[in-house]
Amino acid sequence: AMAPTAQPEDDGGFTPAWVNQQQHQLGPMQSTEDSRREIQELPSARPPPAEDDEE
């Protein structure tokens, strides 16, 4: 495992560079009424529930 560079305080790995990288890849993560509505209107990416009840 790569050792993170020393930080003034433990930020749990959420360094500004990491956050910027995620936002660059995914776009800003904003949970607004509009975004939630858009997501809810998208077809579900999850497969339909399996027929068998055993889990």
Short mmCIF file of N, CA and C in Angstrom, two decimals:
data_model
loop_
_atom_site.label_atom_id
_atom_site.label_comp_id
_atom_site.label_asym_id
_atom_site.label_seq_id
_atom_site.Cartn_x
_atom_site.Cartn_y
_atom_site.Cartn_z
N ALA A 1 0.85 -1.20 0.00
CA ALA A 1 0.00 0.00 0.00
C ALA A 1 0.88 1.24 0.00
N MET A 2 0.46 2.23 -0.75
CA MET A 2 1.24 3.46 -0.80
C MET A 2 0.98 4.29 0.43
N ALA A 3 2.06 4.76 1.07
CA ALA A 3 1.90 5.60 2.25
C ALA A 3 1.58 7.01 1.80
N PRO A 4 0.52 7.60 2.36
CA PRO A 4 0.17 8.98 1.98
C PRO A 4 1.23 9.94 2.49
N THR A 5 1.37 11.07 1.82
CA THR A 5 2.32 12.07 2.28
C THR A 5 1.86 12.62 3.61
N ALA A 6 2.80 13.08 4.41
CA ALA A 6 2.47 13.57 5.75
C ALA A 6 1.52 14.76 5.65
N GLN A 7 0.48 14.73 6.46
CA GLN A 7 -0.49 15.82 6.49
C GLN A 7 -0.48 16.45 7.88
N PRO A 8 -0.77 17.75 7.98
CA PRO A 8 -0.83 18.40 9.30
C PRO A 8 -1.78 17.67 10.23
N GLU A 9 -2.93 17.27 9.72
CA GLU A 9 -3.87 16.49 10.54
C GLU A 9 -4.41 15.35 9.71
N ASP A 10 -4.93 14.33 10.38
CA ASP A 10 -5.46 13.18 9.66
C ASP A 10 -6.78 13.58 9.02
N ASP A 11 -6.82 13.60 7.70
CA ASP A 11 -8.05 13.99 7.00
C ASP A 11 -8.75 12.77 6.44
N GLY A 12 -8.35 11.58 6.87
CA GLY A 12 -9.04 10.38 6.42
C GLY A 12 -8.78 10.07 4.95
N GLY A 13 -7.76 10.69 4.36
CA GLY A 13 -7.45 10.41 2.97
C GLY A 13 -8.13 11.35 2.00
N PHE A 14 -9.04 12.18 2.49
CA PHE A 14 -9.75 13.10 1.60
C PHE A 14 -8.92 14.38 1.45
N THR A 15 -7.81 14.24 0.75
CA THR A 15 -6.95 15.39 0.53
C THR A 15 -7.56 16.29 -0.53
N PRO A 16 -7.23 17.57 -0.51
CA PRO A 16 -7.77 18.46 -1.55
C PRO A 16 -7.48 17.93 -2.95
N ALA A 17 -6.29 17.36 -3.16
CA ALA A 17 -5.96 16.83 -4.49
C ALA A 17 -6.89 15.68 -4.84
N TRP A 18 -7.18 14.83 -3.85
CA TRP A 18 -8.06 13.67 -4.11
C TRP A 18 -9.46 14.16 -4.44
N VAL A 19 -9.94 15.12 -3.67
CA VAL A 19 -11.28 15.66 -3.92
C VAL A 19 -11.34 16.29 -5.30
N ASN A 20 -10.30 17.05 -5.65
CA ASN A 20 -10.29 17.68 -6.98
C ASN A 20 -10.27 16.63 -8.07
N GLN A 21 -9.53 15.54 -7.84
CA GLN A 21 -9.48 14.48 -8.85
C GLN A 21 -10.85 13.86 -9.03
N GLN A 22 -11.54 13.59 -7.92
CA GLN A 22 -12.86 12.98 -8.01
C GLN A 22 -13.83 13.93 -8.73
N GLN A 23 -13.76 15.21 -8.40
CA GLN A 23 -14.67 16.16 -9.04
C GLN A 23 -14.35 16.29 -10.53
N HIS A 24 -13.06 16.14 -10.87
CA HIS A 24 -12.69 16.22 -12.28
C HIS A 24 -13.25 15.02 -13.03
N GLN A 25 -13.26 13.85 -12.38
CA GLN A 25 -13.74 12.65 -13.04
C GLN A 25 -15.27 12.60 -13.05
N LEU A 26 -15.88 12.94 -11.94
CA LEU A 26 -17.32 12.72 -11.77
C LEU A 26 -18.12 13.99 -11.91
N GLY A 27 -17.47 15.14 -11.83
CA GLY A 27 -18.20 16.38 -11.77
C GLY A 27 -18.55 16.67 -10.32
N PRO A 28 -18.85 17.91 -9.99
CA PRO A 28 -19.18 18.23 -8.60
C PRO A 28 -20.37 17.42 -8.13
N MET A 29 -20.24 16.86 -6.92
CA MET A 29 -21.32 16.04 -6.39
C MET A 29 -22.27 16.96 -5.62
N GLN A 30 -23.37 17.31 -6.24
CA GLN A 30 -24.32 18.19 -5.59
C GLN A 30 -25.66 17.49 -5.50
N SER A 31 -26.16 17.36 -4.27
CA SER A 31 -27.46 16.71 -4.08
C SER A 31 -28.52 17.79 -3.99
N THR A 32 -29.08 18.14 -5.14
CA THR A 32 -30.13 19.16 -5.17
C THR A 32 -31.44 18.49 -5.54
N GLU A 33 -32.52 19.21 -5.38
CA GLU A 33 -33.83 18.66 -5.75
C GLU A 33 -33.83 18.25 -7.22
N ASP A 34 -33.23 19.09 -8.08
CA ASP A 34 -33.23 18.78 -9.51
C ASP A 34 -32.43 17.53 -9.80
N SER A 35 -31.24 17.42 -9.17
CA SER A 35 -30.40 16.25 -9.47
C SER A 35 -31.06 14.98 -8.95
N ARG A 36 -31.68 15.07 -7.77
CA ARG A 36 -32.36 13.88 -7.25
C ARG A 36 -33.51 13.48 -8.17
N ARG A 37 -34.25 14.48 -8.68
CA ARG A 37 -35.36 14.18 -9.56
C ARG A 37 -34.85 13.52 -10.85
N GLU A 38 -33.75 14.06 -11.39
CA GLU A 38 -33.20 13.49 -12.62
C GLU A 38 -32.78 12.04 -12.39
N ILE A 39 -32.12 11.78 -11.27
CA ILE A 39 -31.66 10.42 -10.99
C ILE A 39 -32.85 9.49 -10.83
N GLN A 40 -33.90 9.97 -10.17
CA GLN A 40 -35.06 9.11 -9.95
C GLN A 40 -35.78 8.81 -11.27
N GLU A 41 -35.64 9.72 -12.24
CA GLU A 41 -36.31 9.49 -13.53
C GLU A 41 -35.50 8.57 -14.43
N LEU A 42 -34.21 8.36 -14.11
CA LEU A 42 -33.40 7.46 -14.92
C LEU A 42 -33.88 6.03 -14.72
N PRO A 43 -33.78 5.21 -15.77
CA PRO A 43 -34.11 3.79 -15.59
C PRO A 43 -33.11 3.16 -14.64
N SER A 44 -33.57 2.27 -13.80
CA SER A 44 -32.70 1.68 -12.80
C SER A 44 -31.63 0.83 -13.47
N ALA A 45 -30.39 0.99 -13.02
CA ALA A 45 -29.30 0.19 -13.57
C ALA A 45 -29.24 -1.17 -12.89
N ARG A 46 -30.00 -1.34 -11.82
CA ARG A 46 -29.97 -2.61 -11.10
C ARG A 46 -30.81 -3.65 -11.84
N PRO A 47 -30.38 -4.90 -11.86
CA PRO A 47 -31.18 -5.94 -12.50
C PRO A 47 -32.45 -6.17 -11.70
N PRO A 48 -33.49 -6.71 -12.34
CA PRO A 48 -34.73 -6.99 -11.60
C PRO A 48 -34.46 -8.02 -10.51
N PRO A 49 -35.26 -8.01 -9.45
CA PRO A 49 -35.03 -8.95 -8.36
C PRO A 49 -35.10 -10.39 -8.85
N ALA A 50 -34.27 -11.23 -8.27
CA ALA A 50 -34.25 -12.63 -8.67
C ALA A 50 -35.54 -13.30 -8.23
N GLU A 51 -35.94 -14.32 -8.98
CA GLU A 51 -37.20 -15.00 -8.65
C GLU A 51 -37.09 -15.79 -7.36
N ASP A 52 -35.91 -16.43 -7.14
CA ASP A 52 -35.80 -17.25 -5.93
C ASP A 52 -35.64 -16.38 -4.70
N ASP A 53 -36.29 -16.77 -3.61
CA ASP A 53 -36.28 -15.97 -2.39
C ASP A 53 -35.07 -16.26 -1.51
N GLU A 54 -34.28 -17.26 -1.88
CA GLU A 54 -33.12 -17.59 -1.05
C GLU A 54 -32.02 -16.56 -1.24
N GLU A 55 -31.45 -16.08 -0.13
CA GLU A 55 -30.34 -15.14 -0.23
C GLU A 55 -29.13 -15.65 0.52
#
